[in-house]
Short mmCIF file of C-alpha atoms in Angstrom, two decimals:
data_model
loop_
_atom_site.label_atom_id
_atom_site.label_comp_id
_atom_site.label_asym_id
_atom_site.label_seq_id
_atom_site.Cartn_x
_atom_site.Cartn_y
_atom_site.Cartn_z
CA UNK A 73 -55.38 -99.95 190.36
CA UNK A 74 -53.34 -98.35 193.09
CA UNK A 75 -51.03 -100.19 195.43
CA UNK A 76 -52.84 -102.47 197.82
CA UNK A 77 -53.19 -100.96 201.25
CA UNK A 78 -51.29 -103.00 203.81
CA UNK A 79 -53.61 -104.39 206.47
CA UNK A 80 -52.25 -104.27 210.00
CA UNK A 81 -53.53 -106.40 212.91
CA UNK A 82 -54.92 -104.38 215.79
CA UNK A 83 -55.88 -105.36 219.31
CA UNK A 84 -57.80 -103.14 221.67
CA UNK A 85 -56.22 -102.39 225.06
CA UNK A 86 -57.14 -104.81 227.83
CA UNK A 87 -59.26 -102.20 229.59
CA UNK A 88 -61.81 -102.47 226.78
CA UNK A 89 -62.35 -106.13 227.68
CA UNK A 90 -63.48 -105.18 231.17
CA UNK A 91 -66.98 -104.08 232.18
CA UNK A 92 -67.63 -100.40 232.58
CA UNK A 93 -66.80 -99.00 236.02
CA UNK A 94 -68.21 -95.97 237.85
CA UNK A 95 -66.86 -92.65 236.57
CA UNK A 96 -64.96 -91.95 239.79
CA UNK A 97 -62.77 -95.03 239.21
CA UNK A 98 -61.21 -93.15 236.33
CA UNK A 99 -60.34 -90.13 238.49
CA UNK A 100 -56.79 -90.53 239.77
CA UNK A 101 -54.09 -88.27 241.15
CA UNK A 102 -52.26 -88.75 237.85
CA UNK A 103 -55.22 -87.35 235.90
CA UNK A 104 -55.55 -84.37 238.24
CA UNK A 105 -51.83 -83.63 238.06
CA UNK A 106 -51.90 -83.92 234.26
CA UNK A 107 -54.71 -81.35 234.01
CA UNK A 108 -52.97 -78.98 236.44
CA UNK A 109 -49.71 -79.21 234.49
CA UNK A 110 -51.48 -77.87 231.42
CA UNK A 111 -53.49 -75.24 233.25
CA UNK A 112 -52.66 -73.78 236.65
CA UNK A 113 -49.01 -74.96 236.67
CA UNK A 114 -48.29 -73.98 233.05
CA UNK A 115 -46.39 -70.68 232.60
CA UNK A 116 -48.27 -69.72 229.42
CA UNK A 117 -51.65 -70.17 231.13
CA UNK A 118 -50.39 -68.24 234.16
CA UNK A 119 -49.44 -65.24 232.04
CA UNK A 120 -52.77 -65.44 230.17
CA UNK A 121 -54.46 -64.92 233.54
CA UNK A 122 -52.37 -61.77 234.06
CA UNK A 123 -53.36 -60.51 230.60
CA UNK A 124 -57.02 -61.20 231.34
CA UNK A 125 -56.82 -59.12 234.52
CA UNK A 126 -55.17 -56.27 232.60
CA UNK A 127 -57.89 -56.52 229.94
CA UNK A 128 -60.33 -55.77 232.76
CA UNK A 129 -58.18 -52.72 233.64
CA UNK A 130 -57.15 -54.27 236.96
CA UNK A 131 -54.47 -51.99 238.51
CA UNK A 132 -51.02 -53.53 239.06
CA UNK A 133 -51.16 -52.64 242.76
CA UNK A 134 -54.29 -54.73 243.37
CA UNK A 135 -53.82 -57.87 245.45
CA UNK A 136 -55.23 -60.24 242.82
CA UNK A 137 -52.93 -58.76 240.15
CA UNK A 138 -49.87 -59.11 242.38
CA UNK A 139 -50.76 -62.72 243.17
CA UNK A 140 -51.30 -63.51 239.48
CA UNK A 141 -47.98 -61.90 238.45
CA UNK A 142 -46.12 -63.61 241.29
CA UNK A 143 -47.59 -66.99 240.34
CA UNK A 144 -46.74 -66.48 236.66
CA UNK A 145 -43.14 -65.59 237.54
CA UNK A 146 -42.89 -68.65 239.82
CA UNK A 147 -44.21 -71.03 237.13
CA UNK A 148 -41.90 -69.48 234.53
CA UNK A 149 -38.91 -69.87 236.86
CA UNK A 150 -39.87 -73.51 237.50
CA UNK A 151 -39.99 -74.26 233.78
CA UNK A 152 -36.68 -72.51 233.09
CA UNK A 153 -35.02 -74.35 235.99
CA UNK A 154 -36.27 -77.68 234.65
CA UNK A 155 -34.90 -76.93 231.17
CA UNK A 156 -31.43 -76.12 232.54
CA UNK A 157 -31.53 -79.07 234.95
CA UNK A 158 -32.30 -81.51 232.12
CA UNK A 159 -29.63 -79.92 229.95
CA UNK A 160 -27.00 -80.38 232.67
CA UNK A 161 -28.12 -83.92 233.48
CA UNK A 162 -28.69 -85.30 229.98
CA UNK A 163 -26.94 -82.92 227.59
CA UNK A 164 -28.19 -81.57 224.28
CA UNK A 165 -30.51 -83.85 222.29
CA UNK A 166 -29.14 -85.77 219.32
CA UNK A 167 -30.74 -85.76 215.88
CA UNK A 168 -32.92 -88.81 215.26
CA UNK A 169 -34.26 -89.91 211.88
CA UNK A 170 -36.08 -93.25 212.14
CA UNK A 171 -35.09 -94.32 208.65
CA UNK A 172 -31.42 -94.06 209.66
CA UNK A 173 -31.82 -95.89 212.97
CA UNK A 174 -31.74 -99.61 213.75
CA UNK A 175 -33.81 -100.45 216.83
CA UNK A 176 -33.16 -103.56 218.92
CA UNK A 177 -35.73 -104.63 221.52
CA UNK A 178 -35.20 -107.53 223.92
CA UNK A 179 -38.37 -109.33 225.00
CA UNK A 180 -40.35 -107.72 222.22
CA UNK A 181 -42.97 -110.38 221.47
CA UNK A 182 -45.46 -109.51 224.22
CA UNK A 183 -46.18 -106.85 226.83
CA UNK A 184 -44.46 -103.48 226.72
CA UNK A 185 -41.75 -104.70 224.36
CA UNK A 186 -44.34 -106.09 221.96
CA UNK A 187 -46.21 -102.80 221.93
CA UNK A 188 -43.02 -100.87 221.16
CA UNK A 189 -42.02 -103.30 218.41
CA UNK A 190 -45.43 -103.18 216.70
CA UNK A 191 -45.57 -99.39 216.93
CA UNK A 192 -42.21 -98.97 215.26
CA UNK A 193 -43.08 -101.73 212.78
CA UNK A 194 -46.17 -99.82 211.65
CA UNK A 195 -43.96 -96.81 211.05
CA UNK A 196 -41.62 -98.83 208.80
CA UNK A 197 -38.66 -98.45 211.16
CA UNK A 198 -35.74 -100.89 211.08
CA UNK A 199 -36.72 -103.02 214.07
CA UNK A 200 -35.16 -106.23 215.42
CA UNK A 201 -36.64 -108.19 218.33
CA UNK A 202 -34.64 -110.63 220.47
CA UNK A 203 -36.89 -113.16 222.18
CA UNK A 204 -37.22 -116.87 222.91
CA UNK A 205 -40.91 -116.87 222.03
CA UNK A 206 -41.74 -117.95 218.49
CA UNK A 207 -43.45 -115.75 215.92
CA UNK A 208 -44.60 -117.04 212.53
CA UNK A 209 -43.17 -115.55 209.35
CA UNK A 210 -46.61 -114.29 208.31
CA UNK A 211 -47.10 -112.51 211.64
CA UNK A 212 -43.62 -111.00 211.47
CA UNK A 213 -44.27 -109.74 207.94
CA UNK A 214 -47.62 -108.25 208.93
CA UNK A 215 -46.01 -106.36 211.81
CA UNK A 216 -43.00 -105.26 209.80
CA UNK A 217 -40.61 -106.61 212.44
CA UNK A 218 -37.62 -108.96 212.21
CA UNK A 219 -37.65 -111.51 215.05
CA UNK A 220 -34.49 -113.32 216.16
CA UNK A 221 -34.66 -116.40 218.39
CA UNK A 222 -32.22 -115.51 221.14
CA UNK A 223 -31.70 -116.15 224.84
CA UNK A 224 -30.46 -112.72 225.89
CA UNK A 225 -28.98 -114.26 229.03
CA UNK A 226 -26.48 -116.11 226.83
CA UNK A 227 -23.63 -113.82 225.75
CA UNK A 228 -22.62 -115.98 222.77
CA UNK A 229 -26.16 -116.01 221.37
CA UNK A 230 -26.42 -112.22 221.70
CA UNK A 231 -23.10 -111.73 219.89
CA UNK A 232 -24.12 -114.08 217.07
CA UNK A 233 -27.50 -112.37 216.61
CA UNK A 234 -25.87 -108.92 216.67
CA UNK A 235 -23.82 -109.86 213.61
CA UNK A 236 -26.98 -111.01 211.83
CA UNK A 237 -28.76 -107.76 212.65
CA UNK A 238 -25.82 -105.70 211.39
CA UNK A 239 -25.89 -107.62 208.09
CA UNK A 240 -29.70 -107.53 207.72
CA UNK A 241 -30.47 -103.98 208.88
CA UNK A 242 -27.23 -102.16 209.61
CA UNK A 243 -25.44 -101.05 212.76
CA UNK A 244 -27.81 -101.02 215.79
CA UNK A 245 -28.21 -97.51 217.21
CA UNK A 246 -31.16 -97.85 219.60
CA UNK A 247 -31.22 -100.57 222.26
CA UNK A 248 -34.31 -101.13 224.42
CA UNK A 249 -33.45 -103.61 227.18
CA UNK A 250 -36.91 -104.81 228.18
CA UNK A 251 -36.74 -108.61 228.67
CA UNK A 252 -37.84 -109.79 232.09
CA UNK A 253 -39.30 -112.72 234.04
CA UNK A 254 -40.65 -113.11 237.55
CA UNK A 255 -40.80 -116.05 239.95
CA UNK A 256 -43.13 -115.03 242.81
CA UNK A 257 -41.82 -117.13 245.70
CA UNK A 258 -40.33 -116.68 249.13
CA UNK A 259 -36.57 -116.83 249.46
CA UNK A 260 -36.91 -120.06 251.46
CA UNK A 261 -38.76 -121.73 248.60
CA UNK A 262 -36.38 -120.47 245.93
CA UNK A 263 -33.52 -122.52 244.55
CA UNK A 264 -30.14 -121.49 243.21
CA UNK A 265 -31.42 -122.35 239.73
CA UNK A 266 -34.50 -120.11 240.16
CA UNK A 267 -32.44 -117.13 241.25
CA UNK A 268 -29.82 -117.64 238.54
CA UNK A 269 -32.47 -117.81 235.80
CA UNK A 270 -34.13 -114.61 237.02
CA UNK A 271 -30.83 -112.75 237.07
CA UNK A 272 -29.79 -114.17 233.68
CA UNK A 273 -32.89 -112.71 232.04
CA UNK A 274 -33.42 -109.55 234.10
CA UNK A 275 -29.84 -108.42 234.77
CA UNK A 276 -27.11 -110.39 233.01
CA UNK A 277 -28.91 -109.85 229.69
CA UNK A 278 -28.26 -106.10 230.01
CA UNK A 279 -24.54 -106.69 230.41
CA UNK A 280 -24.60 -108.96 227.36
CA UNK A 281 -26.45 -106.53 225.13
CA UNK A 282 -24.49 -103.49 226.30
CA UNK A 283 -21.14 -105.14 225.68
CA UNK A 284 -22.35 -106.26 222.26
CA UNK A 285 -24.29 -103.27 220.90
CA UNK A 286 -22.51 -100.31 222.51
CA UNK A 287 -19.45 -100.69 220.23
CA UNK A 288 -21.75 -100.28 217.20
CA UNK A 289 -23.10 -97.02 218.67
CA UNK A 290 -19.59 -95.75 219.41
CA UNK A 291 -18.63 -96.57 215.85
CA UNK A 292 -21.64 -94.58 214.56
CA UNK A 293 -21.08 -91.89 217.21
CA UNK A 294 -24.77 -91.87 218.09
CA UNK A 295 -27.27 -94.04 219.90
CA UNK A 296 -29.87 -94.45 222.62
CA UNK A 297 -29.92 -97.05 225.40
CA UNK A 298 -33.20 -97.68 227.25
CA UNK A 299 -33.05 -99.60 230.53
CA UNK A 300 -36.40 -100.95 231.77
CA UNK A 301 -36.20 -101.42 235.54
CA UNK A 302 -39.06 -101.25 238.05
CA UNK A 303 -40.34 -99.20 240.96
CA UNK A 304 -39.87 -102.37 243.03
CA UNK A 305 -36.15 -101.97 242.49
CA UNK A 306 -36.38 -99.08 244.97
CA UNK A 307 -38.75 -100.84 247.38
CA UNK A 308 -38.17 -104.58 247.50
CA UNK A 309 -41.16 -106.79 248.36
CA UNK A 310 -41.95 -110.05 250.13
CA UNK A 311 -42.10 -113.11 247.85
CA UNK A 312 -40.29 -111.20 245.09
CA UNK A 313 -36.72 -111.19 246.39
CA UNK A 314 -34.98 -112.36 243.20
CA UNK A 315 -37.09 -110.13 240.95
CA UNK A 316 -36.67 -106.95 243.02
CA UNK A 317 -32.95 -107.58 243.50
CA UNK A 318 -32.44 -108.07 239.76
CA UNK A 319 -34.32 -104.85 239.02
CA UNK A 320 -32.45 -102.90 241.72
CA UNK A 321 -29.19 -103.92 240.05
CA UNK A 322 -30.37 -102.24 236.86
CA UNK A 323 -30.71 -98.90 238.64
CA UNK A 324 -27.02 -98.93 239.54
CA UNK A 325 -26.06 -100.33 236.14
CA UNK A 326 -27.85 -97.49 234.36
CA UNK A 327 -26.03 -94.79 236.30
CA UNK A 328 -22.66 -96.55 235.89
CA UNK A 329 -23.09 -96.96 232.13
CA UNK A 330 -24.24 -93.35 231.78
CA UNK A 331 -21.10 -92.17 233.62
CA UNK A 332 -18.80 -94.35 231.51
CA UNK A 333 -20.33 -93.21 228.21
CA UNK A 334 -19.90 -89.58 229.25
CA UNK A 335 -16.13 -90.18 229.50
CA UNK A 336 -15.82 -91.71 226.02
CA UNK A 337 -14.75 -89.40 223.15
CA UNK A 338 -17.35 -90.93 220.80
CA UNK A 339 -20.12 -91.09 223.43
CA UNK A 340 -21.36 -87.49 223.26
CA UNK A 341 -24.44 -88.38 221.21
CA UNK A 342 -25.25 -91.65 222.98
CA UNK A 343 -28.24 -91.05 225.25
CA UNK A 344 -29.41 -93.18 228.17
CA UNK A 345 -33.00 -93.53 229.40
CA UNK A 346 -34.05 -95.20 232.66
CA UNK A 347 -37.62 -96.52 232.87
CA UNK A 348 -39.00 -97.37 236.33
CA UNK A 349 -42.74 -98.06 235.95
CA UNK A 350 -45.14 -99.01 238.69
CA UNK A 351 -47.53 -101.95 238.34
CA UNK A 352 -48.65 -102.26 234.73
CA UNK A 353 -51.83 -103.87 233.45
CA UNK A 354 -50.06 -106.84 231.86
CA UNK A 355 -50.05 -110.59 232.54
CA UNK A 356 -46.95 -110.35 234.69
CA UNK A 357 -48.75 -109.39 237.90
CA UNK A 358 -52.34 -110.07 236.88
CA UNK A 359 -54.53 -110.40 239.96
CA UNK A 360 -52.31 -108.23 242.20
CA UNK A 361 -54.38 -105.43 243.71
CA UNK A 362 -53.05 -101.89 244.12
CA UNK A 363 -53.58 -100.25 247.54
CA UNK A 364 -55.47 -97.33 246.04
CA UNK A 365 -56.82 -96.77 242.56
CA UNK A 366 -56.62 -93.01 243.22
CA UNK A 367 -53.04 -92.74 244.53
CA UNK A 368 -51.54 -95.83 242.86
CA UNK A 369 -53.44 -96.65 239.66
CA UNK A 370 -52.32 -99.36 237.26
CA UNK A 371 -50.08 -98.03 234.52
CA UNK A 372 -51.22 -98.83 231.00
CA UNK A 373 -48.39 -100.22 228.83
CA UNK A 374 -49.38 -97.75 226.11
CA UNK A 375 -48.66 -94.83 228.48
CA UNK A 376 -45.18 -96.16 229.29
CA UNK A 377 -44.49 -96.90 225.62
CA UNK A 378 -45.59 -93.39 224.67
CA UNK A 379 -43.10 -91.83 227.09
CA UNK A 380 -40.27 -94.05 225.83
CA UNK A 381 -41.00 -93.28 222.18
CA UNK A 382 -41.23 -89.54 222.89
CA UNK A 383 -37.77 -89.38 224.49
CA UNK A 384 -36.16 -91.71 221.96
CA UNK A 385 -37.42 -89.77 218.95
CA UNK A 386 -36.57 -86.40 220.47
CA UNK A 387 -33.03 -87.71 220.85
CA UNK A 388 -33.00 -87.00 224.57
CA UNK A 389 -31.82 -88.88 227.62
CA UNK A 390 -33.90 -88.94 230.77
CA UNK A 391 -35.81 -90.90 233.37
CA UNK A 392 -39.37 -92.18 233.00
CA UNK A 393 -41.52 -93.10 235.99
CA UNK A 394 -45.22 -93.89 235.50
CA UNK A 395 -47.64 -93.49 237.30
CA UNK A 396 -47.03 -90.36 239.40
CA UNK A 397 -46.11 -92.11 242.66
CA UNK A 398 -43.21 -93.84 240.89
CA UNK A 399 -41.56 -90.42 240.41
CA UNK A 400 -41.45 -89.79 244.16
CA UNK A 401 -40.94 -93.31 245.52
CA UNK A 402 -37.31 -92.58 246.47
CA UNK A 403 -38.55 -90.06 249.05
CA UNK A 404 -39.82 -93.03 251.07
CA UNK A 405 -36.21 -94.01 251.75
CA UNK A 406 -35.40 -90.77 253.61
CA UNK A 407 -38.43 -90.97 255.92
CA UNK A 408 -38.05 -92.28 259.49
CA UNK A 409 -38.03 -96.09 259.67
CA UNK A 410 -41.33 -96.17 261.56
CA UNK A 411 -43.05 -94.04 258.92
CA UNK A 412 -41.67 -96.29 256.18
CA UNK A 413 -43.10 -99.33 257.95
CA UNK A 414 -46.54 -97.74 258.26
CA UNK A 415 -46.54 -96.71 254.59
CA UNK A 416 -45.57 -100.23 253.50
CA UNK A 417 -48.35 -101.71 255.64
CA UNK A 418 -50.91 -99.33 254.18
CA UNK A 419 -49.71 -99.98 250.63
CA UNK A 420 -49.69 -103.74 251.19
CA UNK A 421 -46.50 -104.09 249.14
CA UNK A 422 -45.36 -107.05 251.27
CA UNK A 423 -48.67 -108.92 251.26
CA UNK A 424 -49.89 -108.30 247.71
CA UNK A 425 -48.30 -111.39 246.16
CA UNK A 426 -49.55 -113.74 248.90
CA UNK A 427 -53.09 -112.32 248.70
CA UNK A 428 -53.15 -112.66 244.92
CA UNK A 429 -52.35 -116.37 245.16
CA UNK A 430 -49.29 -116.04 242.90
CA UNK A 431 -46.74 -117.02 245.54
CA UNK A 432 -44.87 -120.26 244.84
CA UNK A 433 -46.78 -120.91 241.63
CA UNK A 434 -45.31 -121.86 238.28
CA UNK A 435 -43.02 -119.26 236.69
CA UNK A 436 -44.91 -116.27 235.40
CA UNK A 437 -43.07 -114.87 232.43
CA UNK A 438 -43.84 -111.65 230.60
CA UNK A 439 -41.65 -109.24 228.76
CA UNK A 440 -42.74 -106.27 230.81
CA UNK A 441 -42.11 -104.65 234.16
CA UNK A 442 -43.59 -103.81 237.55
#
């Protein structure tokens, strides 16, 4: 008898629980851009078109041949520029071997963090989750994840748990700061306690974990730090003042930490990744409608997790923004004030929470991001 195959729990994505929708609901600008990136905008495909024209004995002086060659050169130049730009911004990738890494995820019981933890658990990685939510021993064993009961907003608890992780698994080398809560309420209805709790979980926790786990990475001379912020950190939104402010702080924190690590002698192989997703299909903002399914579709947690895992395992630093509009949201800030106002009205960013009925309700907590 061979070794018994380990059975792993599986749960279908939430979209499978919903009734089928018309085909055009699945057509989004993200899908179109994805297809174009691997066809018309891809340098290899562009040069294949040139070769096809030559196979038909098309003369070089013909207009269609000149256009094809010009386009191929432009796409090749774009790709080369991007490679050099990323190299300058994020440096050379570090070598990553999962068996030699210790991954720490805050808020890793549910949502995006839970998906990351379970994915790495299935791959037998050394994974530690810091969360207040309880997980049974049987469930933890099935997922192959070690769960530590920890309030990441409490510096002393984080320091104590870090010592346990170092003894149980080894020195932490990958930190995914994902924990987050939201209190959808107007600033007039908020209390000092509400705001403090939001910042403790969403912002102060990052300071706690960075101060605690970064020394381990410097000691190992390698590491990756993932900061999960939100597209709302760039925008702000009515009835989400404490949440958006706490996420905006993470944008500045990420850039500051990246600059400090670059100045440390042992920080050469410590990479930083900033994640700024748009609205994800999790419980956190369930019921909030996007202004356009075509231009601003919901981001599936699996798509965000896939991008994070890809950068982490390639040993690269970078910035992740999903869906497509999240990549260009900063452009809104340089537009004339009147245009910004019109765009916000069209998008409904300041009325979405009120219309969804979430405003001033009980705390909605989910280890995820919007």
